[in-house]
XYZ file of C-alpha atoms in Angstrom:
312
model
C 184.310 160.895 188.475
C 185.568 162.534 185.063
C 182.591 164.329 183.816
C 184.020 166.522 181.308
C 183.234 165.902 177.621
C 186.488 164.917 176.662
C 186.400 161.891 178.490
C 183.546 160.851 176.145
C 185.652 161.538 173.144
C 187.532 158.205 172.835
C 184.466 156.005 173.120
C 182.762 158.773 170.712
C 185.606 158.982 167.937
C 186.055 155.168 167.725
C 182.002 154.449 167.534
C 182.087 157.589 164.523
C 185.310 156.051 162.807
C 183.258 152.571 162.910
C 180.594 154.547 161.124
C 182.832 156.156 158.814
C 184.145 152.651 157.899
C 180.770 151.256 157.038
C 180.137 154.756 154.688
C 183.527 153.608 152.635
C 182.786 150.320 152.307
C 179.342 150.605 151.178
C 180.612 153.563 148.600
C 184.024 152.021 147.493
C 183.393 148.173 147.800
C 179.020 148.029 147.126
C 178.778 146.165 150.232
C 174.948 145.289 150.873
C 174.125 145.734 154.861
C 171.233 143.490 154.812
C 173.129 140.084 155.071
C 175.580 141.532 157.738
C 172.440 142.490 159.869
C 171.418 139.115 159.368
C 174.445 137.654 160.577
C 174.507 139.719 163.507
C 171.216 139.013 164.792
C 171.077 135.287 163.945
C 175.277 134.679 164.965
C 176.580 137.353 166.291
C 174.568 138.910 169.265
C 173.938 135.309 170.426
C 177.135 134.192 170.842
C 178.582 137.654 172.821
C 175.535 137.285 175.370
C 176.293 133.544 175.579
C 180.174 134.957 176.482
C 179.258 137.340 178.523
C 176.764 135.458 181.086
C 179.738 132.060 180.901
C 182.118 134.327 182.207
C 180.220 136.714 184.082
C 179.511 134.194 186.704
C 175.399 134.810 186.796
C 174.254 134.940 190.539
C 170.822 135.472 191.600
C 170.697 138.771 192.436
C 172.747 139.598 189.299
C 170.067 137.870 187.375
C 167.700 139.642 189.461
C 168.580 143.039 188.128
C 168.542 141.588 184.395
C 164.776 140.238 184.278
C 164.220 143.570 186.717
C 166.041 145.939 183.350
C 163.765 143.740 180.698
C 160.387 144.032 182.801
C 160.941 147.722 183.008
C 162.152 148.208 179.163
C 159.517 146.132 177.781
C 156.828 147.974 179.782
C 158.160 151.328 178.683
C 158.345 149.770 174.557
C 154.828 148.791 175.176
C 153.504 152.164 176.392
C 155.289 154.010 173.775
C 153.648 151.374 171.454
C 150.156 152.120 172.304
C 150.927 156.296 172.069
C 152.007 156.347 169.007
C 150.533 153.746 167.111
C 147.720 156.121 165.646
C 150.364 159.416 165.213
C 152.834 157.474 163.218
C 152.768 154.920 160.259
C 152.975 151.383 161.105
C 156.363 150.757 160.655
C 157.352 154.281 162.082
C 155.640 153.538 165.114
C 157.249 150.043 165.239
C 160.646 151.581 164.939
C 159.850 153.936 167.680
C 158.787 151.444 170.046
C 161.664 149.467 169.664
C 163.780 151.882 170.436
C 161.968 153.136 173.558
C 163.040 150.037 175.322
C 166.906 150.210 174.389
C 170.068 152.146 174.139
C 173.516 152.239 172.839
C 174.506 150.386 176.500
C 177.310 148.368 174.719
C 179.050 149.576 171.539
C 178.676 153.343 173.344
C 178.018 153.021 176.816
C 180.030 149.731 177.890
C 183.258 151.815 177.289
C 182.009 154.984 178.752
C 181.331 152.707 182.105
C 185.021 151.068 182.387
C 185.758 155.069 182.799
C 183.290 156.338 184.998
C 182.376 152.894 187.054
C 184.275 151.110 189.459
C 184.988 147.221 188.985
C 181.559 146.337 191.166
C 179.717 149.037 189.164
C 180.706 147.475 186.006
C 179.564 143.984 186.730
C 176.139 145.601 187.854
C 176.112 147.281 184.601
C 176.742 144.141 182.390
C 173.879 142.662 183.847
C 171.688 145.252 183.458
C 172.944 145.674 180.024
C 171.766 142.071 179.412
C 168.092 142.871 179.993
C 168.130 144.980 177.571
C 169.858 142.628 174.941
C 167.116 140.487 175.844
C 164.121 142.364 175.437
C 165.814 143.750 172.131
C 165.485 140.041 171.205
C 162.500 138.886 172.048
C 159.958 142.000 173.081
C 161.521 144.546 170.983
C 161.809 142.119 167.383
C 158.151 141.389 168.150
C 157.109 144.986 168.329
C 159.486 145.718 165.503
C 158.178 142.892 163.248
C 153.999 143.916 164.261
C 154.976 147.032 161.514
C 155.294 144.402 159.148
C 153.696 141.336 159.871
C 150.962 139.647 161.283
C 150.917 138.305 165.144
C 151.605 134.762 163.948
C 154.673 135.748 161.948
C 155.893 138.154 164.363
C 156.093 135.301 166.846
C 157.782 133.035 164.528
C 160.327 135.098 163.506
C 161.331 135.239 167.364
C 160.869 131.779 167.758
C 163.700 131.114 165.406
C 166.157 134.076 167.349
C 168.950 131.862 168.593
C 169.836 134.882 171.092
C 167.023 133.561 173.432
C 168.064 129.868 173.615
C 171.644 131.237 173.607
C 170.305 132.898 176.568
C 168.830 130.481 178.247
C 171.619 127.403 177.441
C 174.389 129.733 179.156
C 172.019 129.341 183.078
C 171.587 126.175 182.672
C 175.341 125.714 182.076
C 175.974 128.167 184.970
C 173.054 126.302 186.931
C 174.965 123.024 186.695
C 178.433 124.664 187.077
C 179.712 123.036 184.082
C 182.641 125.181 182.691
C 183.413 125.081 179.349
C 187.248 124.414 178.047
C 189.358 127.477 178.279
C 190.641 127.390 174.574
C 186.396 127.294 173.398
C 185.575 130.453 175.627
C 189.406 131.951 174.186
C 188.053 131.575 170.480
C 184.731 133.322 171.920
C 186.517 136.632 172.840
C 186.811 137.646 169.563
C 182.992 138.255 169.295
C 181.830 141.181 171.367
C 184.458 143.630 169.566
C 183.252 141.987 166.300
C 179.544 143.339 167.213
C 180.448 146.320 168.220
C 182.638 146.915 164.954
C 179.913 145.590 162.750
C 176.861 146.751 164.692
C 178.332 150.942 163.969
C 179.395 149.780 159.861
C 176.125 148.713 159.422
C 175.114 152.570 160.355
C 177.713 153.872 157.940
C 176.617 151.227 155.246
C 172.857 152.756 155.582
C 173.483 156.033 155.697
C 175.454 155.719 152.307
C 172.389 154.994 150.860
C 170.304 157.817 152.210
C 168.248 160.729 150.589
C 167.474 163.667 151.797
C 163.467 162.336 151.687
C 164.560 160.324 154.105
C 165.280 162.640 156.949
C 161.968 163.045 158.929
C 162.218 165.969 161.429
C 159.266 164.682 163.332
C 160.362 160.986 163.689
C 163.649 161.979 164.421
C 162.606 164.812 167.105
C 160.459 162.152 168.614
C 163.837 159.022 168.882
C 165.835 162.192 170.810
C 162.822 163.243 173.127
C 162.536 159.003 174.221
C 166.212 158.800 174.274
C 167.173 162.003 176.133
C 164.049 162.790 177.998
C 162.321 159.601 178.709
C 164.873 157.825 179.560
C 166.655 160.209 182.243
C 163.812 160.931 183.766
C 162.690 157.131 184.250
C 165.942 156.238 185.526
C 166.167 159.343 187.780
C 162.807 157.740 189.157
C 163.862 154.044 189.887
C 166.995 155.204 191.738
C 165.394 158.139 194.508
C 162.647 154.894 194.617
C 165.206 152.188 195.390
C 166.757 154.749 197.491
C 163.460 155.502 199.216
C 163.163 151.504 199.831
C 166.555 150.652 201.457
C 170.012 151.496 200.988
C 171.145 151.847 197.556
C 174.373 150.824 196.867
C 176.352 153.885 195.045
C 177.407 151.556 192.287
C 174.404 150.289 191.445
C 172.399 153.427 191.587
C 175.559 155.483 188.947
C 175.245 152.083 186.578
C 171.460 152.751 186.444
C 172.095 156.685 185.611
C 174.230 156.213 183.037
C 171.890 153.062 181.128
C 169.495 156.468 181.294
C 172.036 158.894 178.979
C 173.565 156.781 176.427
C 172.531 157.578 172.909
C 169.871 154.985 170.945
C 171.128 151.759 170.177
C 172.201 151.270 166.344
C 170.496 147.883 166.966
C 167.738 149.536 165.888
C 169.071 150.163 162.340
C 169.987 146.279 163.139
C 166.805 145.474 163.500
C 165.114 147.482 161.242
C 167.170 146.594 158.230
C 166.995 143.013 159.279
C 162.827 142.986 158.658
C 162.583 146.004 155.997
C 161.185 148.709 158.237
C 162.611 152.153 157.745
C 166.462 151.744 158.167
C 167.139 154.707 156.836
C 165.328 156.270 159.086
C 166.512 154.760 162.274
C 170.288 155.587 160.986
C 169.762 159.018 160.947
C 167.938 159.225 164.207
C 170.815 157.007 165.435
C 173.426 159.340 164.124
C 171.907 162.557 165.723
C 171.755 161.105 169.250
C 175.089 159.763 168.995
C 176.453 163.218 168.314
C 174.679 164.486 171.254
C 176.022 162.584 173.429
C 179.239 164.057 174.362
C 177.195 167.371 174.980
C 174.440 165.836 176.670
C 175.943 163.035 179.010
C 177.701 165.167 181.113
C 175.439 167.378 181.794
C 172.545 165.320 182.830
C 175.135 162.948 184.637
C 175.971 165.719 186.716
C 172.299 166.990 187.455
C 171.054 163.552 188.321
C 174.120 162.684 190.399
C 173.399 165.815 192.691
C 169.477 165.175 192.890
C 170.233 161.423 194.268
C 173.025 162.208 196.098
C 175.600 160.033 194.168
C 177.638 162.745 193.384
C 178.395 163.872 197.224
């Protein structure tokens, strides 16, 4: 396994040229984020997961693993939740909890996995990567909304997410094993790069727009220490656990490690410029553990691969 920073470059350069794009087009051409962070969480997202679960062939212990991801990321948003709710403002803390449940696991880590992961390892990945799409959509827009709104129109505004029945129409398709025509899932393909593409301009389109008020050393100290701290060390925890339980297959336990070290997810600036809570914010945090990464990945791949025994 290819440890060594430059390995991370590619993924790295093409997620910071995205960014780049988004800064130029929201200089040169006045392009206004807000309705492409509508589309992507009302058109977008939904239609990638519903992709990715028609043709990832959903089996029950695949499935397992996704409600086990979202269970475990939702409980972690809520905790951080309840800390910080009193030590930050409401929509800080909002933004904070949000992104205690997720991660860059697609537009950063997805590409970073088809290098380090075998084929098997990949698949496990995807589906763990799909809990966390979920929760983003459901747990984490509700937590995200709460700095905003009240209860009842938090749980409206996820009531009209297509993502979920997206979601949930793709097992019942798979439950009946109804497959859809070849040319319909062929116009689908284009969908997951267009999210990924989008999902980093959006990033670039905020940050053309920031002051330096904006940058918020404590806030921003605070998105690295969940990112790079919290989540290596839970991770870390649930694989010597499974291990400790049974045999863990090597696969598995590496696609767990690395949803632990990938930087935060720029769904959060998503998200956050989607319902008006701090976007600028979030980009900057967003930006700063992005540029970590290539530094930080490696290194804490490598420690928690010897620890578990992975890396033997």
């Amino acid at each position: 396994m290819d440890l060594a920073p430059s390995a991370l470059m590619g993924p790295l350069l093409m997620l910071l040229g995205f960014v780049g794009l988004g800064w130029i087009a929201a200089q040169r051409l006045k392009i206004d984020p807000r309705p492409i962070a509508t589309l992507l969480v009302y058109l977008i997202a939904p239609l990638t997961i519903f992709r990715s679960l028609m043709n990832g062939g959903p089996t029950a212990e695949y499935l397992l693993l996704t409600l086990a991801l979202f269970i475990l990321v939702s409980t972690m948003a809520l905790a951080v939740r309840w800390f910080t709710q009193h030590r930050f403002g409401a929509q800080e803390g909002a933004l904070l909890a949000f992104s205690s449940g997720t991660g860059n696991t697609g537009y950063f880590g997805l590409p970073v996995a088809l290098i380090l992961l075998p084929p098997e390892g990949v698949t496990l990945y995807l589906f763990c990567m799909l809990g966390i799409n979920l929760y983003e959509f459901t747990v984490g827009f509700y937590l995200s909304a709460r700095g905003h709104f009240s209860m009842r129109q938090s749980l409206i505004k996820i009531a009209r997410l297509p993502l979920v029945y997206a979601f949930l129409s793709a097992l019942l398709l798979s439950a009946l094993n109804v497959t859809l025509p070849s040319a319909l899932m062929n116009s689908l393909d284009v969908f997951p790069a267009t999210y990924t593409l989008l999902g980093m301009m959006i990033i670039g389109m905020t940050l053309s727009q920031v002051t330096i008020d904006a940058w918020d050393s404590r806030f921003v100290a605070t998105c690295v220490g969940l990112r790079y701290l919290l989540w290596p060390l839970v991770m870390l925890v649930a694989v010597l656990l499974l291990q400790a339980l049974g045999p863990l297959a090597p696969e598995l336990g590496m696609a767990l490690l690395l949803l632990g070290v990938v930087p935060m997810a720029s769904n959060v600036v998503v998200v956050a410029m989607e319902l008006g809570i701090q976007p600028q914010k979030g980009a900057l945090a967003v930006l700063t553990t992005t540029l970590l990464a290539p530094l930080l990945i490696p290194l804490y791949l490598h420690l928690m691969l010897q620890l578990t025994g992975l890396g033997l």
